[in-house]
């Protein structure tokens, strides 16, 4: 067997081996074979990285930069990402199996976050407060927090890291980023661009390793001032608890069980495409997957027939091919989890009308593929309707009218996103207002932008990423009081 590429971690501007001297394999989900070795970072590595980030925050070149200069660095970085988008996309595809068509487009879009937050860096203004006391001048400043621990999942490593890095750096913080143990390669390639752009050493550091080791040590490190996490709900709870011990602010972007609601006045063909894109694009491995299809009874059978016919034509196979429409599942445990949920749905009495098993197509080889799967006859209280599968498995739930649709949609612990398909503007607005979700798409699905806030209601998370308000989660506000009086009056009373 040929030698696997062996990676190092990036700490304080240097490429370093893990202190423990151990590496682990990273797999290509299309072949099911290991292709690279990742450093197994532990507590000592985390301490080194956080110390480097803390040093870079407290002294040296980074805090001496003006916000405009920080913005210029971020914009330079954006240009470098644009130049390298294709090669970064290819690494992500090899490591996580998402389609090259999707990843190339995603990475061409990633620079926008650095341009946008780079532009925002010197527009964070405090206020002069018209204070109600004589001879007193009061103003506010928004200051960075310090070292940010950023933790990303495996499904879109660079996009989701970017949602944290761009506002955190624009605000003047330093960052230690830990990518998922399943997909660390692209992050380690990506960080080279920070060096090329001219970021001072220690401003961005990458630790690789397992969640319960490197991840847990990072969140708990006393010099970490804030935690920005994207991942599963259970991990999010652990991260929240660990952060609470140090009273650290957190941003949590967690899972979802998003309803895609199709009313009988919809443009049927568009809605079919929208539902497909919600659940089978990215092999259903997106937090915003529209995994519950709520369809009005009056069109239920026709809609399901059309949907199944369309989904059955999906081309599976090599994710590096531009023709492929459904790629492999990123990890072996994830494939087993998806197949487990398919069994659960069958046991619960749902009817499998498409797929329902591991893909055996020749073009899928030994890869970790699951057939696009559709269940009808799903009740909203079944596990397949309540729990996040994170795979290409759609649950179809019929509804009678608007009230019924809203009740079913909101009857779930998650609240990340929702889709509404209707030709009625009145219905679009009324239903959107009543849905408990951080994002509602009407007659579209799976659209995101650096300009628009993204985040969850209920158990889907805390805080927002993207959009202007995201930067405030990486700042703290100081109120400065200046007396212009010639004397200090009675010292025994509150001023
Ligand atoms: P995960 O929770 O297993 O892991 C996420 C990250 O947390 C990884 O880097 C992991 O190593 C780390 N981690 C694990 N245990 C930790 C601990 N105790 N302390 C600190 N870090 C720890 O999630 P995943 O399987 O990589 O990703 C899939 C999940 O992410 C899904 O639930 C999905 O919905 C969610 N997700 C949410 C969004 C969003 O924006 N809301 C986006 C993408 C994915």
Short mmCIF file of C-alpha atoms and ligand atoms in Angstrom, two decimals:
data_model
loop_
_atom_site.label_atom_id
_atom_site.label_comp_id
_atom_site.label_asym_id
_atom_site.label_seq_id
_atom_site.Cartn_x
_atom_site.Cartn_y
_atom_site.Cartn_z
CA UNK A 1 0.00 0.00 0.00
CA UNK A 2 1.32 3.42 -0.88
CA UNK A 3 2.29 5.74 1.95
CA UNK A 4 -0.62 7.90 3.17
CA UNK A 5 -0.27 11.67 3.28
CA UNK A 6 0.65 12.59 6.87
CA UNK A 7 -0.55 15.93 8.16
CA UNK A 8 0.68 18.20 10.94
CA UNK A 9 -1.19 20.73 13.06
CA UNK A 10 -0.75 24.47 12.72
CA UNK A 11 0.10 26.25 15.98
CA UNK A 12 1.65 29.67 16.49
CA UNK A 13 2.53 29.92 12.79
CA UNK A 14 4.39 26.58 12.78
CA UNK A 15 3.58 23.09 11.53
CA UNK A 16 3.90 20.72 14.46
CA UNK A 17 3.52 17.04 15.31
CA UNK A 18 1.17 16.07 18.15
CA UNK A 19 2.86 15.90 21.55
CA UNK A 20 1.52 12.36 22.05
CA UNK A 21 3.09 11.21 18.76
CA UNK A 22 -0.11 9.56 17.47
CA UNK A 23 -1.97 9.87 14.16
CA UNK A 24 -5.28 8.42 12.94
CA UNK A 25 -6.65 7.61 9.47
CA UNK A 26 -8.91 9.83 7.44
CA UNK A 27 -11.09 7.93 4.93
CA UNK A 28 -12.34 8.61 1.43
CA UNK A 29 -16.05 7.71 1.64
CA UNK A 30 -16.22 6.95 -2.08
CA UNK A 31 -13.65 4.16 -1.82
CA UNK A 32 -14.09 3.32 1.86
CA UNK A 33 -10.28 3.44 2.11
CA UNK A 34 -7.97 5.61 4.23
CA UNK A 35 -6.15 8.29 2.25
CA UNK A 36 -4.43 10.47 4.85
CA UNK A 37 -3.24 10.46 8.46
CA UNK A 38 -4.29 13.16 10.89
CA UNK A 39 -2.48 14.18 14.10
CA UNK A 40 -4.27 13.08 17.26
CA UNK A 41 -4.14 16.30 19.22
CA UNK A 42 -4.63 16.15 23.00
CA UNK A 43 -4.61 18.39 26.04
CA UNK A 44 -0.95 19.40 25.69
CA UNK A 45 -1.43 20.39 22.02
CA UNK A 46 -4.56 22.35 22.89
CA UNK A 47 -2.68 24.17 25.62
CA UNK A 48 0.07 25.04 23.15
CA UNK A 49 -2.46 26.34 20.60
CA UNK A 50 -4.50 28.36 23.10
CA UNK A 51 -1.32 29.84 24.56
CA UNK A 52 -0.19 30.84 21.06
CA UNK A 53 -3.59 32.40 20.37
CA UNK A 54 -3.59 34.19 23.71
CA UNK A 55 -0.09 35.56 23.10
CA UNK A 56 -1.14 36.77 19.66
CA UNK A 57 -4.19 38.44 21.16
CA UNK A 58 -2.29 40.16 23.96
CA UNK A 59 0.76 41.49 22.14
CA UNK A 60 2.67 41.67 18.90
CA UNK A 61 1.34 42.66 15.49
CA UNK A 62 -2.34 41.62 15.66
CA UNK A 63 -3.69 43.96 18.36
CA UNK A 64 -1.59 46.76 16.86
CA UNK A 65 -3.52 46.57 13.57
CA UNK A 66 -6.28 49.08 13.05
CA UNK A 67 -9.71 47.62 12.23
CA UNK A 68 -9.22 48.84 8.64
CA UNK A 69 -5.96 46.91 8.41
CA UNK A 70 -7.66 43.79 9.80
CA UNK A 71 -10.34 44.24 7.17
CA UNK A 72 -7.71 44.47 4.43
CA UNK A 73 -6.16 41.19 5.61
CA UNK A 74 -9.53 39.48 5.51
CA UNK A 75 -10.19 40.74 2.00
CA UNK A 76 -6.75 39.52 0.86
CA UNK A 77 -7.62 36.15 2.34
CA UNK A 78 -10.91 36.16 0.41
CA UNK A 79 -8.99 36.70 -2.83
CA UNK A 80 -6.67 33.80 -2.06
CA UNK A 81 -9.60 31.50 -1.32
CA UNK A 82 -11.19 32.47 -4.64
CA UNK A 83 -7.94 31.55 -6.42
CA UNK A 84 -7.73 28.21 -4.62
CA UNK A 85 -11.44 27.30 -4.50
CA UNK A 86 -11.20 24.39 -6.92
CA UNK A 87 -8.29 22.64 -5.20
CA UNK A 88 -9.85 23.13 -1.75
CA UNK A 89 -13.11 21.73 -3.10
CA UNK A 90 -11.33 18.64 -4.42
CA UNK A 91 -9.81 17.94 -1.01
CA UNK A 92 -13.18 18.32 0.71
CA UNK A 93 -14.75 15.91 -1.76
CA UNK A 94 -12.01 13.34 -1.17
CA UNK A 95 -12.40 13.69 2.58
CA UNK A 96 -16.18 14.03 3.00
CA UNK A 97 -17.68 12.72 -0.23
CA UNK A 98 -19.88 15.70 -1.04
CA UNK A 99 -20.25 16.47 -4.72
CA UNK A 100 -17.59 18.46 -6.53
CA UNK A 101 -20.42 20.41 -8.20
CA UNK A 102 -21.68 21.49 -4.77
CA UNK A 103 -18.31 22.00 -3.10
CA UNK A 104 -16.78 24.01 -5.96
CA UNK A 105 -19.78 26.34 -5.90
CA UNK A 106 -19.69 26.53 -2.09
CA UNK A 107 -15.99 27.37 -1.98
CA UNK A 108 -16.31 29.96 -4.71
CA UNK A 109 -18.88 31.63 -2.47
CA UNK A 110 -16.85 31.38 0.76
CA UNK A 111 -14.72 34.50 -0.02
CA UNK A 112 -17.86 36.63 0.33
CA UNK A 113 -17.86 36.06 4.10
CA UNK A 114 -14.32 37.42 4.36
CA UNK A 115 -15.11 40.40 2.12
CA UNK A 116 -18.28 41.16 4.07
CA UNK A 117 -16.87 40.85 7.58
CA UNK A 118 -13.61 42.46 6.44
CA UNK A 119 -15.74 45.41 5.33
CA UNK A 120 -17.55 45.41 8.66
CA UNK A 121 -14.34 45.42 10.74
CA UNK A 122 -14.01 49.23 10.73
CA UNK A 123 -17.74 49.95 10.96
CA UNK A 124 -18.27 48.68 14.48
CA UNK A 125 -19.05 51.93 16.21
CA UNK A 126 -19.64 52.62 19.87
CA UNK A 127 -21.98 55.35 20.97
CA UNK A 128 -21.81 58.61 22.85
CA UNK A 129 -24.55 58.30 25.45
CA UNK A 130 -26.52 61.45 26.34
CA UNK A 131 -25.97 60.64 29.99
CA UNK A 132 -28.32 62.08 32.62
CA UNK A 133 -25.56 63.43 34.90
CA UNK A 134 -23.88 66.82 34.86
CA UNK A 135 -20.27 67.21 33.82
CA UNK A 136 -20.05 63.61 32.68
CA UNK A 137 -19.06 62.19 29.33
CA UNK A 138 -20.04 58.56 28.65
CA UNK A 139 -19.27 56.46 25.60
CA UNK A 140 -19.18 52.80 24.63
CA UNK A 141 -16.58 50.71 22.84
CA UNK A 142 -17.02 47.23 21.38
CA UNK A 143 -13.94 45.18 22.15
CA UNK A 144 -12.89 41.67 21.13
CA UNK A 145 -13.27 38.85 23.63
CA UNK A 146 -9.90 37.10 23.31
CA UNK A 147 -9.30 33.52 22.20
CA UNK A 148 -12.24 31.97 20.36
CA UNK A 149 -12.57 28.18 20.28
CA UNK A 150 -14.20 27.26 16.97
CA UNK A 151 -15.41 23.69 16.48
CA UNK A 152 -16.75 22.49 13.15
CA UNK A 153 -18.57 19.36 11.92
CA UNK A 154 -17.80 17.16 8.92
CA UNK A 155 -20.54 18.09 6.51
CA UNK A 156 -19.27 21.43 5.16
CA UNK A 157 -15.94 21.94 6.92
CA UNK A 158 -14.69 25.16 5.35
CA UNK A 159 -18.01 26.94 4.96
CA UNK A 160 -18.96 26.34 8.58
CA UNK A 161 -15.49 27.22 9.87
CA UNK A 162 -15.73 30.42 7.83
CA UNK A 163 -19.00 31.41 9.48
CA UNK A 164 -16.99 31.58 12.72
CA UNK A 165 -13.58 32.73 11.51
CA UNK A 166 -14.71 35.73 9.48
CA UNK A 167 -16.66 37.57 12.23
CA UNK A 168 -14.28 36.44 15.00
CA UNK A 169 -11.22 37.84 13.21
CA UNK A 170 -12.97 40.95 11.93
CA UNK A 171 -13.79 41.71 15.58
CA UNK A 172 -10.10 41.38 16.52
CA UNK A 173 -10.13 38.01 18.32
CA UNK A 174 -7.70 35.15 17.77
CA UNK A 175 -8.92 31.63 17.03
CA UNK A 176 -8.15 27.99 17.74
CA UNK A 177 -10.15 25.90 15.28
CA UNK A 178 -10.80 22.20 15.66
CA UNK A 179 -12.29 20.53 12.57
CA UNK A 180 -14.13 17.22 12.74
CA UNK A 181 -11.89 14.17 13.11
CA UNK A 182 -13.59 12.80 9.98
CA UNK A 183 -12.72 15.74 7.72
CA UNK A 184 -9.66 17.66 8.88
CA UNK A 185 -7.65 17.81 5.66
CA UNK A 186 -9.27 20.77 3.94
CA UNK A 187 -8.95 22.92 7.07
CA UNK A 188 -5.22 22.15 7.28
CA UNK A 189 -4.76 23.11 3.62
CA UNK A 190 -6.95 26.17 4.04
CA UNK A 191 -4.94 27.61 6.91
CA UNK A 192 -1.92 27.98 4.59
CA UNK A 193 -3.83 30.82 2.93
CA UNK A 194 -3.97 32.76 6.21
CA UNK A 195 -0.20 32.62 6.30
CA UNK A 196 0.01 33.77 2.67
CA UNK A 197 -2.43 36.60 3.32
CA UNK A 198 -0.13 37.89 6.07
CA UNK A 199 -1.98 37.08 9.27
CA UNK A 200 0.51 37.20 12.17
CA UNK A 201 1.48 33.85 13.74
CA UNK A 202 -0.89 32.62 16.43
CA UNK A 203 -3.94 34.51 15.15
CA UNK A 204 -5.37 31.30 13.63
CA UNK A 205 -4.35 27.88 14.93
CA UNK A 206 -5.60 24.44 13.94
CA UNK A 207 -5.85 21.51 16.32
CA UNK A 208 -6.95 18.14 14.97
CA UNK A 209 -8.16 15.17 16.94
CA UNK A 210 -11.18 13.60 18.55
CA UNK A 211 -14.04 15.50 20.07
CA UNK A 212 -13.81 13.98 23.54
CA UNK A 213 -10.05 14.66 23.64
CA UNK A 214 -8.97 17.76 21.70
CA UNK A 215 -12.50 19.22 21.47
CA UNK A 216 -13.30 18.87 25.16
CA UNK A 217 -9.87 20.19 26.21
CA UNK A 218 -10.32 23.21 23.95
CA UNK A 219 -13.76 24.19 25.28
CA UNK A 220 -12.56 23.84 28.89
CA UNK A 221 -9.26 25.65 28.49
CA UNK A 222 -9.28 28.57 30.97
CA UNK A 223 -7.81 31.00 28.42
CA UNK A 224 -10.62 30.41 25.90
CA UNK A 225 -13.00 33.35 26.07
CA UNK A 226 -15.76 32.17 23.74
CA UNK A 227 -16.93 28.96 22.11
CA UNK A 228 -18.47 28.82 18.63
CA UNK A 229 -19.72 25.32 17.88
CA UNK A 230 -21.50 23.61 15.00
CA UNK A 231 -22.48 19.98 15.42
CA UNK A 232 -25.03 17.62 16.87
CA UNK A 233 -27.47 18.45 19.66
CA UNK A 234 -26.00 16.04 22.24
CA UNK A 235 -22.48 17.32 21.64
CA UNK A 236 -23.85 20.86 21.78
CA UNK A 237 -25.21 20.15 25.25
CA UNK A 238 -21.83 18.88 26.44
CA UNK A 239 -20.09 21.91 24.97
CA UNK A 240 -22.62 24.24 26.60
CA UNK A 241 -22.14 22.58 29.99
CA UNK A 242 -18.35 22.72 29.77
CA UNK A 243 -18.46 26.36 28.66
CA UNK A 244 -20.80 27.18 31.56
CA UNK A 245 -18.10 26.17 34.06
CA UNK A 246 -15.91 28.97 32.72
CA UNK A 247 -18.94 31.27 32.14
CA UNK A 248 -17.98 31.50 28.48
CA UNK A 249 -20.43 32.81 25.93
CA UNK A 250 -21.38 30.26 23.28
CA UNK A 251 -22.79 30.15 19.80
CA UNK A 252 -24.38 26.79 19.08
CA UNK A 253 -25.50 25.72 15.60
CA UNK A 254 -27.13 22.33 16.08
CA UNK A 255 -29.37 19.88 14.30
CA UNK A 256 -32.78 20.04 12.72
CA UNK A 257 -35.84 18.12 11.57
CA UNK A 258 -37.09 20.74 9.20
CA UNK A 259 -40.57 20.62 7.68
CA UNK A 260 -40.97 21.29 3.97
CA UNK A 261 -44.66 22.17 3.63
CA UNK A 262 -46.40 21.74 0.27
CA UNK A 263 -49.86 23.29 -0.11
CA UNK A 264 -52.25 22.23 -2.84
CA UNK A 265 -51.99 25.64 -4.58
CA UNK A 266 -48.29 25.12 -5.27
CA UNK A 267 -46.52 25.03 -8.64
CA UNK A 268 -46.11 21.27 -8.40
CA UNK A 269 -42.97 20.83 -10.49
CA UNK A 270 -41.06 23.47 -8.56
CA UNK A 271 -42.15 22.03 -5.25
CA UNK A 272 -40.94 18.56 -6.29
CA UNK A 273 -37.53 20.02 -7.10
CA UNK A 274 -37.52 21.98 -3.84
CA UNK A 275 -38.30 18.90 -1.79
CA UNK A 276 -35.61 16.90 -3.62
CA UNK A 277 -33.02 19.62 -3.01
CA UNK A 278 -34.04 19.73 0.65
CA UNK A 279 -33.42 16.06 1.34
CA UNK A 280 -31.28 14.43 -1.34
CA UNK A 281 -28.81 17.21 -2.13
CA UNK A 282 -25.63 16.65 -0.12
CA UNK A 283 -27.00 13.15 0.54
CA UNK A 284 -29.26 14.68 3.18
CA UNK A 285 -26.23 15.48 5.33
CA UNK A 286 -27.14 19.05 6.05
CA UNK A 287 -28.45 20.56 9.24
CA UNK A 288 -31.18 22.25 7.18
CA UNK A 289 -32.33 19.05 5.47
CA UNK A 290 -36.07 19.24 4.78
CA UNK A 291 -36.49 15.77 6.23
CA UNK A 292 -40.22 16.04 6.98
CA UNK A 293 -42.34 16.55 3.88
CA UNK A 294 -45.75 17.86 4.95
CA UNK A 295 -48.05 17.56 1.97
CA UNK A 296 -51.70 18.55 1.73
CA UNK A 297 -54.03 15.55 1.55
CA UNK A 298 -55.72 16.73 -1.64
CA UNK A 299 -52.49 16.40 -3.65
CA UNK A 300 -50.71 13.79 -1.54
CA UNK A 301 -50.72 10.84 -3.93
CA UNK A 302 -49.94 12.79 -7.08
CA UNK A 303 -47.15 14.69 -5.37
CA UNK A 304 -45.54 11.59 -3.88
CA UNK A 305 -45.70 9.81 -7.27
CA UNK A 306 -43.96 12.70 -9.00
CA UNK A 307 -41.39 12.99 -6.24
CA UNK A 308 -40.54 9.31 -6.26
CA UNK A 309 -40.29 9.24 -10.07
CA UNK A 310 -37.88 12.18 -10.01
CA UNK A 311 -35.79 10.88 -7.08
CA UNK A 312 -35.50 7.46 -8.70
CA UNK A 313 -33.56 9.05 -11.57
CA UNK A 314 -30.84 10.46 -9.29
CA UNK A 315 -27.39 9.50 -10.53
CA UNK A 316 -25.16 8.12 -7.77
CA UNK A 317 -21.44 7.50 -7.94
CA UNK A 318 -18.10 9.29 -7.93
CA UNK A 319 -18.51 12.62 -6.11
CA UNK A 320 -15.57 14.05 -8.09
CA UNK A 321 -17.67 13.71 -11.28
CA UNK A 322 -19.75 16.74 -12.27
CA UNK A 323 -22.56 14.38 -13.39
CA UNK A 324 -23.13 12.76 -10.02
CA UNK A 325 -26.23 13.90 -8.15
CA UNK A 326 -26.09 11.85 -4.94
CA UNK A 327 -22.74 11.03 -3.37
CA UNK A 328 -21.72 8.75 -0.52
CA UNK A 329 -22.37 9.22 3.17
CA UNK A 330 -19.33 10.81 4.79
CA UNK A 331 -18.55 8.24 7.47
CA UNK A 332 -19.11 4.56 8.08
CA UNK A 333 -20.81 5.12 11.48
CA UNK A 334 -23.10 7.68 9.82
CA UNK A 335 -24.09 5.18 7.12
CA UNK A 336 -24.86 2.62 9.82
CA UNK A 337 -26.90 5.21 11.71
CA UNK A 338 -28.95 6.02 8.59
CA UNK A 339 -29.59 2.34 7.86
CA UNK A 340 -30.58 1.93 11.53
CA UNK A 341 -33.17 4.71 11.17
CA UNK A 342 -34.54 3.07 8.02
CA UNK A 343 -35.13 -0.10 10.07
CA UNK A 344 -36.73 1.94 12.84
CA UNK A 345 -39.13 3.56 10.35
CA UNK A 346 -40.09 0.16 8.92
CA UNK A 347 -40.66 -1.20 12.43
CA UNK A 348 -42.80 1.83 13.26
CA UNK A 349 -45.07 0.96 10.34
CA UNK A 350 -44.06 3.61 7.81
CA UNK A 351 -44.22 2.46 4.19
CA UNK A 352 -40.98 2.59 2.22
CA UNK A 353 -41.86 3.69 -1.33
CA UNK A 354 -38.31 4.36 -2.55
CA UNK A 355 -34.87 3.04 -1.60
CA UNK A 356 -34.62 1.80 1.94
CA UNK A 357 -31.21 0.14 1.80
CA UNK A 358 -27.50 0.54 1.11
CA UNK A 359 -26.89 1.29 -2.58
CA UNK A 360 -25.60 -1.75 -4.49
CA UNK A 361 -25.16 0.01 -7.83
CA UNK A 362 -21.91 -0.86 -9.63
CA UNK A 363 -20.98 2.83 -9.83
CA UNK A 364 -21.06 2.98 -6.02
CA UNK A 365 -18.34 0.33 -5.61
CA UNK A 366 -17.25 -0.18 -2.01
CA UNK A 367 -18.31 3.36 -1.09
CA UNK A 368 -20.67 4.24 1.75
CA UNK A 369 -23.83 4.89 -0.28
CA UNK A 370 -27.46 4.81 0.84
CA UNK A 371 -30.27 4.86 -1.74
CA UNK A 372 -32.47 7.97 -1.69
CA UNK A 373 -35.29 6.81 0.56
CA UNK A 374 -38.90 7.94 0.92
CA UNK A 375 -41.33 6.82 3.63
CA UNK A 376 -45.06 7.51 3.41
CA UNK A 377 -47.67 6.98 6.09
CA UNK A 378 -45.43 8.66 8.64
CA UNK A 379 -47.03 10.07 11.79
CA UNK A 380 -45.38 13.07 13.38
CA UNK A 381 -44.92 11.18 16.67
CA UNK A 382 -42.79 8.44 15.09
CA UNK A 383 -39.04 8.52 15.76
CA UNK A 384 -38.39 8.85 12.03
CA UNK A 385 -40.34 12.13 12.16
CA UNK A 386 -38.83 13.45 15.39
CA UNK A 387 -35.12 12.62 15.30
CA UNK A 388 -32.42 13.90 12.99
CA UNK A 389 -31.25 11.16 10.61
CA UNK A 390 -28.71 13.28 8.71
CA UNK A 391 -29.04 11.25 5.54
CA UNK A 392 -31.14 10.84 2.37
CA UNK A 393 -34.31 9.72 4.15
CA UNK A 394 -37.58 11.60 3.69
CA UNK A 395 -40.66 11.18 5.89
CA UNK A 396 -43.95 12.13 4.22
CA UNK A 397 -46.69 13.34 6.56
CA UNK A 398 -50.12 14.34 5.19
CA UNK A 399 -52.07 17.35 6.50
CA UNK A 400 -55.57 18.75 6.00
CA UNK A 401 -55.32 22.53 6.12
CA UNK A 402 -53.11 25.45 7.14
CA UNK A 403 -53.78 25.05 10.89
CA UNK A 404 -52.96 21.38 10.72
CA UNK A 405 -49.75 22.02 8.75
CA UNK A 406 -48.51 24.60 11.23
CA UNK A 407 -49.35 22.41 14.21
CA UNK A 408 -47.45 19.44 12.75
CA UNK A 409 -44.52 21.59 11.62
CA UNK A 410 -44.05 23.17 15.05
CA UNK A 411 -44.56 19.92 16.97
CA UNK A 412 -40.85 19.03 17.02
CA UNK A 413 -38.02 19.84 19.41
CA UNK A 414 -35.94 21.40 16.65
CA UNK A 415 -36.46 24.74 14.91
CA UNK A 416 -33.69 25.31 12.39
CA UNK A 417 -35.48 25.80 9.08
CA UNK A 418 -38.73 25.29 7.18
CA UNK A 419 -39.97 25.42 3.59
CA UNK A 420 -43.35 26.65 2.38
CA UNK A 421 -44.66 25.96 -1.14
CA UNK A 422 -47.68 28.01 -2.13
CA UNK A 423 -48.78 30.52 -4.76
CA UNK A 424 -50.66 32.60 -2.19
CA UNK A 425 -48.76 35.59 -0.83
CA UNK A 426 -51.17 35.83 2.10
CA UNK A 427 -50.55 32.22 3.05
CA UNK A 428 -46.79 32.58 2.52
CA UNK A 429 -46.58 35.45 5.00
CA UNK A 430 -49.03 34.09 7.56
CA UNK A 431 -47.51 30.63 7.66
CA UNK A 432 -43.93 31.97 7.74
CA UNK A 433 -44.81 34.17 10.71
CA UNK A 434 -46.17 31.24 12.66
CA UNK A 435 -43.42 28.70 11.98
CA UNK A 436 -40.96 28.16 14.84
CA UNK A 437 -37.79 28.17 12.78
CA UNK A 438 -34.73 30.39 12.41
CA UNK A 439 -35.02 30.33 8.62
CA UNK A 440 -38.15 30.03 6.47
CA UNK A 441 -37.88 29.62 2.72
CA UNK A 442 -40.94 30.24 0.55
CA UNK A 443 -40.91 28.63 -2.90
CA UNK A 444 -37.20 27.93 -2.55
CA UNK A 445 -35.03 25.86 -0.23
CA UNK A 446 -31.42 25.63 0.99
CA UNK A 447 -30.46 29.23 0.25
CA UNK A 448 -27.89 30.90 2.53
CA UNK A 449 -25.94 34.14 2.31
CA UNK A 450 -23.27 36.03 4.24
CA UNK A 451 -25.84 38.85 4.42
CA UNK A 452 -28.63 37.04 6.21
CA UNK A 453 -28.64 35.74 9.80
CA UNK A 454 -28.68 31.98 10.21
CA UNK A 455 -29.40 29.99 13.35
CA UNK A 456 -31.87 27.91 15.25
CA UNK A 457 -35.01 28.24 17.33
CA UNK A 458 -35.64 25.77 20.16
CA UNK A 459 -33.11 22.90 20.33
CA UNK A 460 -31.44 23.89 17.06
CA UNK A 461 -29.13 26.30 18.78
CA UNK A 462 -28.19 29.64 20.26
CA UNK A 463 -27.03 32.78 18.50
CA UNK A 464 -26.82 33.64 14.83
CA UNK A 465 -24.10 33.33 12.20
CA UNK A 466 -23.83 35.55 9.09
CA UNK A 467 -25.37 38.97 8.71
CA UNK A 468 -24.40 42.09 10.62
CA UNK A 469 -25.52 40.90 14.03
CA UNK A 470 -23.14 37.90 13.96
CA UNK A 471 -20.12 40.08 14.69
CA UNK A 472 -21.64 41.27 17.96
CA UNK A 473 -21.37 37.71 19.29
CA UNK A 474 -17.59 38.14 19.10
CA UNK A 475 -17.46 41.48 20.89
CA UNK A 476 -18.09 42.79 24.38
CA UNK A 477 -19.21 46.28 25.24
CA UNK A 478 -17.33 48.62 27.53
CA UNK A 479 -18.91 51.76 28.96
CA UNK A 480 -16.40 54.55 29.64
CA UNK A 481 -17.31 57.36 32.09
CA UNK A 482 -15.30 60.58 32.20
CA UNK A 483 -15.98 63.31 34.70
CA UNK A 484 -15.21 66.86 33.61
CA UNK A 485 -15.99 68.22 37.08
CA UNK A 486 -13.26 70.02 39.04
CA UNK A 487 -14.07 68.14 42.22
CA UNK A 488 -15.23 64.70 43.38
CA UNK A 489 -18.41 65.20 45.44
CA UNK A 490 -19.62 63.17 48.47
CA UNK A 491 -17.79 59.82 48.11
CA UNK A 492 -20.38 57.91 50.18
CA UNK A 493 -23.22 57.99 47.62
CA UNK A 494 -23.76 56.29 44.28
CA UNK A 495 -23.09 58.73 41.45
P1 LIG B 1 -20.69 16.20 16.23
O1 LIG B 1 -21.49 16.89 17.27
O2 LIG B 1 -20.45 14.75 16.38
O3 LIG B 1 -19.24 16.85 16.11
C1 LIG B 1 -19.06 18.22 15.82
C2 LIG B 1 -17.69 18.65 16.29
O4 LIG B 1 -17.66 18.59 17.71
C3 LIG B 1 -16.54 17.77 15.82
O5 LIG B 1 -15.43 18.58 15.51
C4 LIG B 1 -16.25 16.92 17.03
O6 LIG B 1 -14.93 16.44 17.08
C5 LIG B 1 -16.50 17.89 18.15
N1 LIG B 1 -16.80 17.30 19.47
C6 LIG B 1 -17.33 16.09 19.75
N2 LIG B 1 -17.42 15.93 21.09
C7 LIG B 1 -16.96 17.06 21.66
C8 LIG B 1 -16.83 17.50 23.00
N3 LIG B 1 -17.19 16.74 24.04
N4 LIG B 1 -16.33 18.72 23.22
C9 LIG B 1 -15.98 19.53 22.19
N5 LIG B 1 -16.08 19.16 20.90
C10 LIG B 1 -16.57 17.94 20.63
O7 LIG B 1 -21.39 16.56 14.86
P2 LIG B 1 -21.05 15.99 13.42
O8 LIG B 1 -21.53 14.57 13.38
O9 LIG B 1 -19.64 16.30 13.06
O10 LIG B 1 -21.98 16.92 12.51
C11 LIG B 1 -23.30 16.65 12.26
C12 LIG B 1 -24.21 17.47 13.14
O11 LIG B 1 -23.92 18.85 12.97
C13 LIG B 1 -25.66 17.31 12.79
O12 LIG B 1 -26.44 17.20 13.96
C14 LIG B 1 -25.99 18.60 12.07
O13 LIG B 1 -27.34 18.96 12.10
C15 LIG B 1 -25.13 19.56 12.77
N6 LIG B 1 -24.91 20.73 11.92
C16 LIG B 1 -25.50 21.92 12.27
C17 LIG B 1 -25.35 23.04 11.46
C18 LIG B 1 -25.98 24.35 11.80
O14 LIG B 1 -25.51 25.36 11.31
N7 LIG B 1 -27.02 24.40 12.63
C19 LIG B 1 -24.58 22.94 10.30
C20 LIG B 1 -24.00 21.72 9.99
C21 LIG B 1 -24.17 20.63 10.82
#
